[in-house]
PDB file of C-alpha atoms (C1' of nucleotides) in Angstrom:
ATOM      1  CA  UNK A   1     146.880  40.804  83.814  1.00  0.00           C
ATOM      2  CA  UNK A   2     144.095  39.062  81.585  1.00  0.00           C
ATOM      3  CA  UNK A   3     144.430  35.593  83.189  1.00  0.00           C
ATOM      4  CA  UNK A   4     143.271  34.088  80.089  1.00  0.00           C
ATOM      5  CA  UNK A   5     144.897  30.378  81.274  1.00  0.00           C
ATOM      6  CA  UNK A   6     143.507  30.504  83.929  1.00  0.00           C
ATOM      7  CA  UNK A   7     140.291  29.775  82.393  1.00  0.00           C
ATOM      8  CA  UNK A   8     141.717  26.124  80.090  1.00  0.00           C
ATOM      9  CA  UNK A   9     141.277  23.384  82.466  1.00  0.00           C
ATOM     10  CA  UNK A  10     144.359  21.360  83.311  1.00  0.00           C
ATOM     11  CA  UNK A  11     144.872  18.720  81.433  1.00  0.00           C
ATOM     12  CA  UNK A  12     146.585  16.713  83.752  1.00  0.00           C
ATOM     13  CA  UNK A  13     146.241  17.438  87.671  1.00  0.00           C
ATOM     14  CA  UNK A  14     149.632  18.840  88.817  1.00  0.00           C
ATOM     15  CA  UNK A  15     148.272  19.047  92.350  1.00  0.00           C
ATOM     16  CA  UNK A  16     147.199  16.174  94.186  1.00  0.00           C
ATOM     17  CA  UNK A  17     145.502  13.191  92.521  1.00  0.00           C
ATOM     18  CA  UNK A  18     148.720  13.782  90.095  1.00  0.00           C
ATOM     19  CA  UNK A  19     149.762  10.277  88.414  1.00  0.00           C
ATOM     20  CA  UNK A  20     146.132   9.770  87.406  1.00  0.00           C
ATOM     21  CA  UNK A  21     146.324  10.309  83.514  1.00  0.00           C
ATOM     22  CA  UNK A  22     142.919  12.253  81.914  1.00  0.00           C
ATOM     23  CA  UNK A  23     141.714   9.032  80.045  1.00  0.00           C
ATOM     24  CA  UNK A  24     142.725   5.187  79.904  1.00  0.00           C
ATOM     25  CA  UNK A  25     144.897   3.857  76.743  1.00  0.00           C
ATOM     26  CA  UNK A  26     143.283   4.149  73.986  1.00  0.00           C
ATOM     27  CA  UNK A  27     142.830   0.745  72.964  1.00  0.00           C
ATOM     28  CA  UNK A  28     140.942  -0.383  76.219  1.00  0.00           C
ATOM     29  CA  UNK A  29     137.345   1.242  75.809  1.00  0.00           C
ATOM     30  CA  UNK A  30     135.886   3.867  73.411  1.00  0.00           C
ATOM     31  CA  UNK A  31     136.481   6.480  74.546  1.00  0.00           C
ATOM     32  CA  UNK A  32     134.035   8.989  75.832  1.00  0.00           C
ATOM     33  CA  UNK A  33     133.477  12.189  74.252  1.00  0.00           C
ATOM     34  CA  UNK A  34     135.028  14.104  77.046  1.00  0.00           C
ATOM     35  CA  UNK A  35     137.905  12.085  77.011  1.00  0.00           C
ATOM     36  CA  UNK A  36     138.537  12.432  73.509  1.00  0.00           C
ATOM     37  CA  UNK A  37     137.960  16.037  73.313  1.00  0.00           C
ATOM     38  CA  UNK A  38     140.691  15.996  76.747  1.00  0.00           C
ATOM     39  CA  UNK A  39     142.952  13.824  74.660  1.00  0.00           C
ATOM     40  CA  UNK A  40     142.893  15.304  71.304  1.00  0.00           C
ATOM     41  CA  UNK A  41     144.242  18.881  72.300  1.00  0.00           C
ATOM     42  CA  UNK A  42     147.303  17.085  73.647  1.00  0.00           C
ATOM     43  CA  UNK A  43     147.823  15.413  70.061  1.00  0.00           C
ATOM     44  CA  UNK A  44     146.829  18.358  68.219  1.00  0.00           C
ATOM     45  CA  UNK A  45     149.740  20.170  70.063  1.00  0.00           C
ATOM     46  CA  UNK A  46     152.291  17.861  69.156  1.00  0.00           C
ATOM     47  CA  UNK A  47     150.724  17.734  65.728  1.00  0.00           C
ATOM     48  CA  UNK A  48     152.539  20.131  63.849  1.00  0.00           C
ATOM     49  CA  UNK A  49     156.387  20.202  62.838  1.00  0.00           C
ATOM     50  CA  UNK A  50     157.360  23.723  64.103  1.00  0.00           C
ATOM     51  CA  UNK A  51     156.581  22.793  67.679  1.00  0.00           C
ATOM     52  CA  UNK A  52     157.389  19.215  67.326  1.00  0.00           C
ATOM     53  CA  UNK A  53     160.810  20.537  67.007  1.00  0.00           C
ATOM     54  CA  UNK A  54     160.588  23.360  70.062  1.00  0.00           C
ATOM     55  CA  UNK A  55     159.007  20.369  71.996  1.00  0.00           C
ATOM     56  CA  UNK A  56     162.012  18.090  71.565  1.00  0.00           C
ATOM     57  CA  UNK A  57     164.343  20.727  71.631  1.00  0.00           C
ATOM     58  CA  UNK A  58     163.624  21.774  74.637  1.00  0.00           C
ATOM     59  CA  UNK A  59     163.098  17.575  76.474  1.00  0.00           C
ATOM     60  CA  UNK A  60     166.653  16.782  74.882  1.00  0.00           C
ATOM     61  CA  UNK A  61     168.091  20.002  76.739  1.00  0.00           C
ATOM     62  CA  UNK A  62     170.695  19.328  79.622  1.00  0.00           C
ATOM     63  CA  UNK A  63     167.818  19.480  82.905  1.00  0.00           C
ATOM     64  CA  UNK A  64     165.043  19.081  80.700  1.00  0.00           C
ATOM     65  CA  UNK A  65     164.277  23.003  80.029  1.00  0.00           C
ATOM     66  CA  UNK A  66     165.888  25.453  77.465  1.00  0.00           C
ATOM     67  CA  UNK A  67     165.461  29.408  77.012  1.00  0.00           C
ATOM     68  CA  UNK A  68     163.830  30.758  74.084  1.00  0.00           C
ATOM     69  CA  UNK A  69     166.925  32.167  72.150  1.00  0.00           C
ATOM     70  CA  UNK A  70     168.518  28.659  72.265  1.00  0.00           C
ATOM     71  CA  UNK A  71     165.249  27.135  70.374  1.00  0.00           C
ATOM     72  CA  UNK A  72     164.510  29.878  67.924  1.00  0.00           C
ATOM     73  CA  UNK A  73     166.181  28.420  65.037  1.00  0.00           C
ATOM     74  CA  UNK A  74     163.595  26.225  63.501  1.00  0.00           C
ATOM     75  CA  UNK A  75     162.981  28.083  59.990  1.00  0.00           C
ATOM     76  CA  UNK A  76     159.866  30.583  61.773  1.00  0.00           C
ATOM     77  CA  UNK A  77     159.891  34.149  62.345  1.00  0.00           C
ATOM     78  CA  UNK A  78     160.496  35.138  66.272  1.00  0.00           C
ATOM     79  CA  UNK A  79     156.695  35.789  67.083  1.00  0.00           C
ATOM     80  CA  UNK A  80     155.875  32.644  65.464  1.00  0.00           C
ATOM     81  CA  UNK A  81     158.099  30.310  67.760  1.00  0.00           C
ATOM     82  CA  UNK A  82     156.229  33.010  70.886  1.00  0.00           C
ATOM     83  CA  UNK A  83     152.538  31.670  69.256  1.00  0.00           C
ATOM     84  CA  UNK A  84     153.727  27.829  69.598  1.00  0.00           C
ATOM     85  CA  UNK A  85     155.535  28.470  72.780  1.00  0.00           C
ATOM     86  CA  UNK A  86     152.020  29.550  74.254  1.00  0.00           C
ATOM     87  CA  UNK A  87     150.414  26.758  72.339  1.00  0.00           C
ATOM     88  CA  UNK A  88     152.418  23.873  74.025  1.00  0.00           C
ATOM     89  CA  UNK A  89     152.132  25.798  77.496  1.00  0.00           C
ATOM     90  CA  UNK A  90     148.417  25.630  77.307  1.00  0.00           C
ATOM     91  CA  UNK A  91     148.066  22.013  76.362  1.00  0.00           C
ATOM     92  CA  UNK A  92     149.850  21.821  79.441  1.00  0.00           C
ATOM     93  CA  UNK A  93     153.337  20.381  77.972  1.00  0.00           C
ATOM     94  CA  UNK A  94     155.177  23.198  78.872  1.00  0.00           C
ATOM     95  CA  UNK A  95     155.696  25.791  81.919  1.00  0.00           C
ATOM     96  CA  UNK A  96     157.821  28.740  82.025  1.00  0.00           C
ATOM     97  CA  UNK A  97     160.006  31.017  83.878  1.00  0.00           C
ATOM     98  CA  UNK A  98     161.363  34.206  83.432  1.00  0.00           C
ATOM     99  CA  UNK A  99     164.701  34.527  84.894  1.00  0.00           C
ATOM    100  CA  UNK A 100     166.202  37.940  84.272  1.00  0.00           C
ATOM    101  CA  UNK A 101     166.494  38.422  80.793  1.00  0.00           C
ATOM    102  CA  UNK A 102     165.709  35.705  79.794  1.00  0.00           C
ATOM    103  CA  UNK A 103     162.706  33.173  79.444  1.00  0.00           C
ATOM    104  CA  UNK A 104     163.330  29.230  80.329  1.00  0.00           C
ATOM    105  CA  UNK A 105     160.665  27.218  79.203  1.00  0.00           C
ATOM    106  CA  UNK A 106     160.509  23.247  80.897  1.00  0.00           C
ATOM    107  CA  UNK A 107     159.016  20.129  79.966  1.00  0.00           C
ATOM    108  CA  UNK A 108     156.346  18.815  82.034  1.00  0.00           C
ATOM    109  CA  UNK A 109     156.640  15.561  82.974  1.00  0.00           C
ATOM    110  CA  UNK A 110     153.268  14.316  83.818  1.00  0.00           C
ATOM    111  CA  UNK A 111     152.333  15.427  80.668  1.00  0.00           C
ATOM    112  CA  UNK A 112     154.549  13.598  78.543  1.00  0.00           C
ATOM    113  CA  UNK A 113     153.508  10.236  80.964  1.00  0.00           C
ATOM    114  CA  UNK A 114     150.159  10.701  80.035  1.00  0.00           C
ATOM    115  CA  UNK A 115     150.674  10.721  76.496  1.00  0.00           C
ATOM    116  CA  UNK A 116     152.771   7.941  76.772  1.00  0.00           C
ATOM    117  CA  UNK A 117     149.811   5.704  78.774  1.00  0.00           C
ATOM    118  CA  UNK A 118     147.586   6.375  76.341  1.00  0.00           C
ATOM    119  CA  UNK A 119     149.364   4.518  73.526  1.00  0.00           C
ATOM    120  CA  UNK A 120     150.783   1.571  76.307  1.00  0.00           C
ATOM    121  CA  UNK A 121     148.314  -1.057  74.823  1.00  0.00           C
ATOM    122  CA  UNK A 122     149.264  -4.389  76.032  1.00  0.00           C
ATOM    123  CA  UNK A 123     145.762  -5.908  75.327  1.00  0.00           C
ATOM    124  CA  UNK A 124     147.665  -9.088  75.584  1.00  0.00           C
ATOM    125  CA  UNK A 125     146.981  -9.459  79.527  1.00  0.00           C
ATOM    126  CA  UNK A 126     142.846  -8.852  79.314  1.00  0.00           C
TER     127      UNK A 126
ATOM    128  CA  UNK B   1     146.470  13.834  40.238  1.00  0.00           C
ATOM    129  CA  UNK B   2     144.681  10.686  40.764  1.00  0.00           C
ATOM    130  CA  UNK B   3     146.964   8.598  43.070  1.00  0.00           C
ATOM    131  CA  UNK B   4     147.323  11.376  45.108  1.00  0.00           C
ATOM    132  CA  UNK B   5     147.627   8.808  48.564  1.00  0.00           C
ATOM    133  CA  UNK B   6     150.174   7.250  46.873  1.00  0.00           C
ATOM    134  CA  UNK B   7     152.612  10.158  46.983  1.00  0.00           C
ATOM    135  CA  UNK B   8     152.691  10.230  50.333  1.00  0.00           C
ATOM    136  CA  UNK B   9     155.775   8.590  52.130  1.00  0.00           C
ATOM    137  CA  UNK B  10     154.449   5.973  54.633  1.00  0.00           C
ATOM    138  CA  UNK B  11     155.295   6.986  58.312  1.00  0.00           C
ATOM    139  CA  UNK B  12     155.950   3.205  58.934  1.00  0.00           C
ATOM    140  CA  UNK B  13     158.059   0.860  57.278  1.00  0.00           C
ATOM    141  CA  UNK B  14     155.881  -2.601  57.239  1.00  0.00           C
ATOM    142  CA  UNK B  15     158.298  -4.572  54.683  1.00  0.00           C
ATOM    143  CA  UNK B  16     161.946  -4.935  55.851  1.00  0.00           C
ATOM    144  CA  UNK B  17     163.030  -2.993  58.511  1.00  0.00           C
ATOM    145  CA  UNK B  18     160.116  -3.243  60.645  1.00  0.00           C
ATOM    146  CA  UNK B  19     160.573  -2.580  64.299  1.00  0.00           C
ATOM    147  CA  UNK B  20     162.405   0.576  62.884  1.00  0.00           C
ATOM    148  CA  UNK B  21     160.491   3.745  64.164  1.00  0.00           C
ATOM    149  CA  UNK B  22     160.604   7.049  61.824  1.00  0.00           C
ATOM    150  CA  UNK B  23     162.129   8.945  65.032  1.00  0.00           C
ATOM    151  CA  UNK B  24     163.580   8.850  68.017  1.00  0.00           C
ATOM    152  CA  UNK B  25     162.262   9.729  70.947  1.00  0.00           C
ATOM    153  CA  UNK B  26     161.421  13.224  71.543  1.00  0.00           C
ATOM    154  CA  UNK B  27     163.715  13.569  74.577  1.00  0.00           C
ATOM    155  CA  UNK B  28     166.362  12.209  72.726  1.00  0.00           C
ATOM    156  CA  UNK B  29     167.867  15.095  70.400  1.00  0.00           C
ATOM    157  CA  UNK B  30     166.320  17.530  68.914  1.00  0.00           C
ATOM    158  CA  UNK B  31     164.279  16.464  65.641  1.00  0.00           C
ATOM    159  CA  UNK B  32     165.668  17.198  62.775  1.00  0.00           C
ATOM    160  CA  UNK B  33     162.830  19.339  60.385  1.00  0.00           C
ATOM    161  CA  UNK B  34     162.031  15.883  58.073  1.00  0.00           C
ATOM    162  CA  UNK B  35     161.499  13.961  60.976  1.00  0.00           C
ATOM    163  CA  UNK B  36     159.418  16.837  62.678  1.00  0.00           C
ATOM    164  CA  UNK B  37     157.430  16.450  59.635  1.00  0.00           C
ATOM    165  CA  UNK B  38     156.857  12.839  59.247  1.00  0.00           C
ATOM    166  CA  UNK B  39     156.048  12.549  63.698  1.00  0.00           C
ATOM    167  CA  UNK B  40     153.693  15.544  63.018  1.00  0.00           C
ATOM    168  CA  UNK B  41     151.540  14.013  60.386  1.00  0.00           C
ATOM    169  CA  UNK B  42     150.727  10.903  63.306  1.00  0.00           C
ATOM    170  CA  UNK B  43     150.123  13.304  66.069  1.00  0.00           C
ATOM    171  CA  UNK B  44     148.127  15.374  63.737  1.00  0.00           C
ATOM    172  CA  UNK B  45     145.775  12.387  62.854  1.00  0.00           C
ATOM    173  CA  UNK B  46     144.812  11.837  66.740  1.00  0.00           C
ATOM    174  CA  UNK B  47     144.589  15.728  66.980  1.00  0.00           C
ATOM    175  CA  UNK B  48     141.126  14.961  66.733  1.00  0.00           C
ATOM    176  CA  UNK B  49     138.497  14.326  68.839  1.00  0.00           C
ATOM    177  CA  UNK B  50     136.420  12.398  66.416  1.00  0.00           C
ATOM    178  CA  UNK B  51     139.199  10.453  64.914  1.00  0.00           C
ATOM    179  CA  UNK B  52     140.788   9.525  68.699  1.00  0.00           C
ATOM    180  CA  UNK B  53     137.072   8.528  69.219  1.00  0.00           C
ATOM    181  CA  UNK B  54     136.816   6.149  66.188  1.00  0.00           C
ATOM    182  CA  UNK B  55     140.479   5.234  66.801  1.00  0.00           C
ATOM    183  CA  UNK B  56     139.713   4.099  70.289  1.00  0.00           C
ATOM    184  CA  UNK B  57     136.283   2.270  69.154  1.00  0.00           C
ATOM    185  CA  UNK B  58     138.505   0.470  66.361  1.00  0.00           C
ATOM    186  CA  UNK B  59     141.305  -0.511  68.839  1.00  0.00           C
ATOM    187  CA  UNK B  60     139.051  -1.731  71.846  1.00  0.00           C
ATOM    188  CA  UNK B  61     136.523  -3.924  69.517  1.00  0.00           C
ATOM    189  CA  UNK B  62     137.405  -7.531  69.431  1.00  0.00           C
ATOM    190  CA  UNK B  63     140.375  -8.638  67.538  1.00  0.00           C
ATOM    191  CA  UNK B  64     141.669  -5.203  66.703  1.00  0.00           C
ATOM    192  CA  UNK B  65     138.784  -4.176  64.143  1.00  0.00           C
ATOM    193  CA  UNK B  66     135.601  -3.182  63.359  1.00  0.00           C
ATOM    194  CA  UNK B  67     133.054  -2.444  60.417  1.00  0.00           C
ATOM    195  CA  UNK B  68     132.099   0.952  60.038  1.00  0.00           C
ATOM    196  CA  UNK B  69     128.543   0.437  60.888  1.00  0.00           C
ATOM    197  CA  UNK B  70     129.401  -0.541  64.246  1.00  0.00           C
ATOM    198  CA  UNK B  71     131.542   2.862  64.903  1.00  0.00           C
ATOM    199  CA  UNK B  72     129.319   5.777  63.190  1.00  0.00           C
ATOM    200  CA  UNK B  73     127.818   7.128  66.441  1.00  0.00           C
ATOM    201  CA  UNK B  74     129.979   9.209  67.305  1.00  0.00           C
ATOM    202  CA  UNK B  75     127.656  12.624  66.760  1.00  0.00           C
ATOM    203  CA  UNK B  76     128.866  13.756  63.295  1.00  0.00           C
ATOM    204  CA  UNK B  77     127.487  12.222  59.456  1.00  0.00           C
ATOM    205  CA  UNK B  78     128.224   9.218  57.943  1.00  0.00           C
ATOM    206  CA  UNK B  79     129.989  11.443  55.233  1.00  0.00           C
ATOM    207  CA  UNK B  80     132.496  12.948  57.667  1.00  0.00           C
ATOM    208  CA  UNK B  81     133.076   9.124  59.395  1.00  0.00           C
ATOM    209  CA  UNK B  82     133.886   8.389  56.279  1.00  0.00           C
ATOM    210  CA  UNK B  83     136.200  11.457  55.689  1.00  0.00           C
ATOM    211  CA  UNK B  84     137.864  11.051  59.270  1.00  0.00           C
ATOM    212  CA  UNK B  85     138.551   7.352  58.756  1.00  0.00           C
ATOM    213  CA  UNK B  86     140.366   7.756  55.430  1.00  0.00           C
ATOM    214  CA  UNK B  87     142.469  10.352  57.256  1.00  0.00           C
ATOM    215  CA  UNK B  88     143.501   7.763  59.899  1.00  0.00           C
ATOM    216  CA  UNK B  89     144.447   5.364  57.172  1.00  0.00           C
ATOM    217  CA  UNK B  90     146.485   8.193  55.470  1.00  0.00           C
ATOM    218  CA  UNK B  91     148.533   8.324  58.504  1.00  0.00           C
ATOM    219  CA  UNK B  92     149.011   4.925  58.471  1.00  0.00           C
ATOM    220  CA  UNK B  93     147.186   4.189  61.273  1.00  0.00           C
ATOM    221  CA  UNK B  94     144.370   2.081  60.145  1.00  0.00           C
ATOM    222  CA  UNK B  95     144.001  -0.180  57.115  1.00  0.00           C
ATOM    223  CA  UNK B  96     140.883  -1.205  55.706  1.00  0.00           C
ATOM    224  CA  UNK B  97     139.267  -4.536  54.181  1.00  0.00           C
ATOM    225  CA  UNK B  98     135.927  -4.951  52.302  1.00  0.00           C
ATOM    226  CA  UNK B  99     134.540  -8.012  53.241  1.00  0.00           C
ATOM    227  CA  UNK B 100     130.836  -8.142  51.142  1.00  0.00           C
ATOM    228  CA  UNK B 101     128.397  -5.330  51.835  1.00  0.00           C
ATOM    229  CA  UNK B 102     130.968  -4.218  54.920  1.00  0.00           C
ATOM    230  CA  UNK B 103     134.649  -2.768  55.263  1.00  0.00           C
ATOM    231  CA  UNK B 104     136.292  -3.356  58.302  1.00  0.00           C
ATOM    232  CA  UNK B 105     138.686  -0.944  59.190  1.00  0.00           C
ATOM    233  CA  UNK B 106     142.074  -2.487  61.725  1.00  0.00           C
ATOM    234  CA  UNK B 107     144.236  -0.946  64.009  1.00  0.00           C
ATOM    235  CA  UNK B 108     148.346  -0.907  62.768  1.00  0.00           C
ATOM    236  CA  UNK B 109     150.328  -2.087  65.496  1.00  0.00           C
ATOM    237  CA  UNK B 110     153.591  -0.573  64.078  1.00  0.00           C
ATOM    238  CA  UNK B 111     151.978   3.231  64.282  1.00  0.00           C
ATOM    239  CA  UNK B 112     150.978   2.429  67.691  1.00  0.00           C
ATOM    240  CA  UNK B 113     154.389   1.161  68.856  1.00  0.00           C
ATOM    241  CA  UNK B 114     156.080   3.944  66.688  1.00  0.00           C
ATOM    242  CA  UNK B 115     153.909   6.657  68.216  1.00  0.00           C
ATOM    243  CA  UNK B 116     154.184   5.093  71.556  1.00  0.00           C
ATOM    244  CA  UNK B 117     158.348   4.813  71.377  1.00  0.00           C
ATOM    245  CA  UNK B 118     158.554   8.540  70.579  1.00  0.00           C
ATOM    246  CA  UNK B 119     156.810   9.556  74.200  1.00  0.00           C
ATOM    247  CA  UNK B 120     158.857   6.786  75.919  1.00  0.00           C
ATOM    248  CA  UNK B 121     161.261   8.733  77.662  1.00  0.00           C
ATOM    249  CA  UNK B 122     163.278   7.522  80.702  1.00  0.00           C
ATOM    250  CA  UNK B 123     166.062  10.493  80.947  1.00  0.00           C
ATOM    251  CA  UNK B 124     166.770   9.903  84.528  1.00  0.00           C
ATOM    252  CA  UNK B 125     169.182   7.367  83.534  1.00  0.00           C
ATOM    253  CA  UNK B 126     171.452  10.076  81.564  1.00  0.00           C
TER     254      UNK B 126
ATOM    255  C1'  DA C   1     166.731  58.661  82.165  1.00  0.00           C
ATOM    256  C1'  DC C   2     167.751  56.492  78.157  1.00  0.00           C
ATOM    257  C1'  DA C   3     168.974  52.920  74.838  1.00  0.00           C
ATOM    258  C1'  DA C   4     169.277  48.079  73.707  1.00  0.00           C
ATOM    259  C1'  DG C   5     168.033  43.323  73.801  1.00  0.00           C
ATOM    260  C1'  DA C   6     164.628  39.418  74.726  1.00  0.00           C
ATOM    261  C1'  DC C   7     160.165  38.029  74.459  1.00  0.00           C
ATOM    262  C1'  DA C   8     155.007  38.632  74.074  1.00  0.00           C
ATOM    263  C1'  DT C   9     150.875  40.546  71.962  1.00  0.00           C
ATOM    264  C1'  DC C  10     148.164  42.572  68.124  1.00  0.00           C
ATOM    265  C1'  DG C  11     146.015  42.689  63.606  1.00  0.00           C
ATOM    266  C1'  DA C  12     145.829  40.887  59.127  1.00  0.00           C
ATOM    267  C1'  DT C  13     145.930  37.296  55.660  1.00  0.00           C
ATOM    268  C1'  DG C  14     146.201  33.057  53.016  1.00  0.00           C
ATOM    269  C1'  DA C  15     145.876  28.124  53.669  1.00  0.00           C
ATOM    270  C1'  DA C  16     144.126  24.088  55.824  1.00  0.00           C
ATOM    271  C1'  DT C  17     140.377  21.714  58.173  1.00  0.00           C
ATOM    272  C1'  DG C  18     135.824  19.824  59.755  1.00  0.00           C
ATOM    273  C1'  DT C  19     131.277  19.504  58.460  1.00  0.00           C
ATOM    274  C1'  DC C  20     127.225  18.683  55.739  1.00  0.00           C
ATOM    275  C1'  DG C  21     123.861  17.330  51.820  1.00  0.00           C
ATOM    276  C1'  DA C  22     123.707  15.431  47.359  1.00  0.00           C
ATOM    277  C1'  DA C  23     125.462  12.351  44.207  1.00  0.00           C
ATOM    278  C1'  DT C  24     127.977   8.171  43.228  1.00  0.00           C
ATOM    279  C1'  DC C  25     129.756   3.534  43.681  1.00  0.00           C
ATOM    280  C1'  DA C  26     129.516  -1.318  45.294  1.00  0.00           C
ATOM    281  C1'  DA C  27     127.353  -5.522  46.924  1.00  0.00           C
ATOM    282  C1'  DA C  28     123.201  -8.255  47.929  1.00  0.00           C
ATOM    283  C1'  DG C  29     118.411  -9.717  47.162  1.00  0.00           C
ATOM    284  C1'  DG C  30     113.909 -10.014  45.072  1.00  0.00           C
TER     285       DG C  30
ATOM    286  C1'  DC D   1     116.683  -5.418  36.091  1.00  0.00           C
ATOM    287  C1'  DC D   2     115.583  -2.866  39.794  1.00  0.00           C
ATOM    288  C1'  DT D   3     115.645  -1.690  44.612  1.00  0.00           C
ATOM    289  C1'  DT D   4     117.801  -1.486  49.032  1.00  0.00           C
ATOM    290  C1'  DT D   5     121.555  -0.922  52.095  1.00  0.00           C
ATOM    291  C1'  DG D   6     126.436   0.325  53.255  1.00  0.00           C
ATOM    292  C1'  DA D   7     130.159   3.324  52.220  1.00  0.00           C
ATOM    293  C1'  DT D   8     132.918   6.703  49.519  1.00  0.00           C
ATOM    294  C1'  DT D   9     133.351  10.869  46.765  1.00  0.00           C
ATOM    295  C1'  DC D  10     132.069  15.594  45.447  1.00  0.00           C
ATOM    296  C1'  DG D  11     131.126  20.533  46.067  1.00  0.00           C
ATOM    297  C1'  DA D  12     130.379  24.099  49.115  1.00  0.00           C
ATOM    298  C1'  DC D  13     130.830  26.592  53.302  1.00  0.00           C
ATOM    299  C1'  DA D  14     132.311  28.360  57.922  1.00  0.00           C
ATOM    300  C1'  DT D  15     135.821  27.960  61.135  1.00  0.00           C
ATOM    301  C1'  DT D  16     140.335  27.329  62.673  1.00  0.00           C
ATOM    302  C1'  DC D  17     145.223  27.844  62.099  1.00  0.00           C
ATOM    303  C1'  DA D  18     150.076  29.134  60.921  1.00  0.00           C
ATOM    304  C1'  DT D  19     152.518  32.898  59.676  1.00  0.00           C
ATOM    305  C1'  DC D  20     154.190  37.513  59.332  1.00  0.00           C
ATOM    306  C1'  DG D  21     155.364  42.666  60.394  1.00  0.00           C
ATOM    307  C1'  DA D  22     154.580  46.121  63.647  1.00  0.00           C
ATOM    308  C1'  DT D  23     154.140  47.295  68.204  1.00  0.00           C
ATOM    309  C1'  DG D  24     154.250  46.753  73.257  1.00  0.00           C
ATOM    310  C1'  DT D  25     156.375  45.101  77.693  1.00  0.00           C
ATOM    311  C1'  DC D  26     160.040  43.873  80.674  1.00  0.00           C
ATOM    312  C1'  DT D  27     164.839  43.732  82.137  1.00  0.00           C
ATOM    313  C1'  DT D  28     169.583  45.180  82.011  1.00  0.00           C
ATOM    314  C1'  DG D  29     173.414  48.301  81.268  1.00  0.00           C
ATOM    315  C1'  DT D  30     175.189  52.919  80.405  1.00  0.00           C
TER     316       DT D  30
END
DNA sequence: ACAAGACATCGATGAATGTCGAATCAAAGG
DNA sequence: CCTTTGATTCGACATTCATCGATGTCTTGT
C-alpha cells in the first residue's frame, strides 16, 4: 500500500512527450547537474554484474519479458535477485506483472533507447 | 601491491582486434557472469553523477579533450576530481597526457562505441 | 480451511564508495 | 634555491550498497 515509487520521478516519460530522452548524448554539451544526476541512476543500475545478467536475461527472452523463476540462477540468494529486480524497476528499466502465480518482469523500451542516445556521438556532423 | 592498475584486465582491446567489443549486446543472450563483470565495471564508471559530468565536459570540449583546470567546477574538491578522473581512466574510458604544468585528460572512442554497441538493440527484426 | 509454492519485505552486517583536508609530487619562474 | 601553481596521493570518515536468513504476502490446489 506504501506507494513508495510513486514518489522517484520517471526517468523517461512513458506518457506523452515519450521519445524525448532525459538529456542529450553525452558528448554534445556538459552536461547539467540535473541531467547528470537523471543520467547516472540509469548507469548505476546497469552497473553491477548480478543485474547486468537479470537485465539481459530478461531483453534476450522470447517477447522481451521473462518470470522471475526463469532468471534466478545467477549465483545470488532468492531475496537478493527480489532487491535487484526492484532496483532495475525503479530506474525505470523494468515493469512488472503478476500473472497468477507467477511474476513476469519486461524490458522497457524507451528506456533502453535512451541509454542508447546518450552514447550515439557522431560529433562528426557539427 | 604497487601496480595495482595494472592487474586489471582492460575492458577494451586497443592493439589487434580492435572493433571487437567485450560483449554482445544485452538483448542478445543472456551474459555470461565474466562478461557481466567486465560490462559492469563501464556502466559502473558513468554510475556517477560527477564522473558523467566530467565525462560529458571531456567529450564536448574541442578535439575530444581537456586539461583538468578547465573541468574542476563541477561542485566537489580538486582532490575528489582528481579521484573521479582516475576512476574513468580505470575503466578505460579516458586516458591522460601531461603536457608541462597541465594533463589533459581524452575521451576513448573504443569504450564509447563498446558501451554504445551493448544498448544497440534492434530485436524487431528476430 | 489448510498446506505449498512463488515472490517481496525486513533487519542486520560487512564491504565498497564518495568526500574532504593535509601532505606530496611535478613543472615553471624569479 | 626557493616559491608558486597544477595535480595526485594519503588517511580518515560517513554514507551507500550487496548480501543473507527469517518472515510476510499472495495465489493455487487439495
Amino acid at each position: 500500500m506504501s506507494n513508495t515509487e510513486a514518489s522517484l520521478l520517471p526517468l523517461i516519460e512513458s506518457g506523452p512527450g515519450a521519445g524525448t530522452p532525459c538529456c542529450p548524448p553525452l558528448t554534445e554539451r556538459p552536461f547539467t547537474a540535473d541531467e547528470a544526476e537523471t543520467a547516472a541512476r540509469m548507469f548505476k543500475a546497469l552497473g553491477d554484474p548480478v543485474r547486468l545478467r537479470l537485465f539481459s536475461s530478461i531483453a534476450s527472452h522470447a517477447g522481451g519479458e521473462a518470470c522471475v523463476c526463469d532468471i534466478s540462477d545467477v549465483g545470488v540468494s532468492q531475496p537478493t535477485v527480489s532487491h535487484h529486480l526492484k532496483k532495475l524497476k525503479e530506474a525505470g528499466l523494468l515493469s512488472s506483472e503478476r500473472r497468477g502465480t507467477w511474476v513476469y518482469y519486461r524490458i522497457e523500451p524507451s528506456a533502453l533507447a535512451a541509454m542508447g542516445g546518450l552514447l550515439t556521438a557522431p560529433p562528426a556532423s557539427a
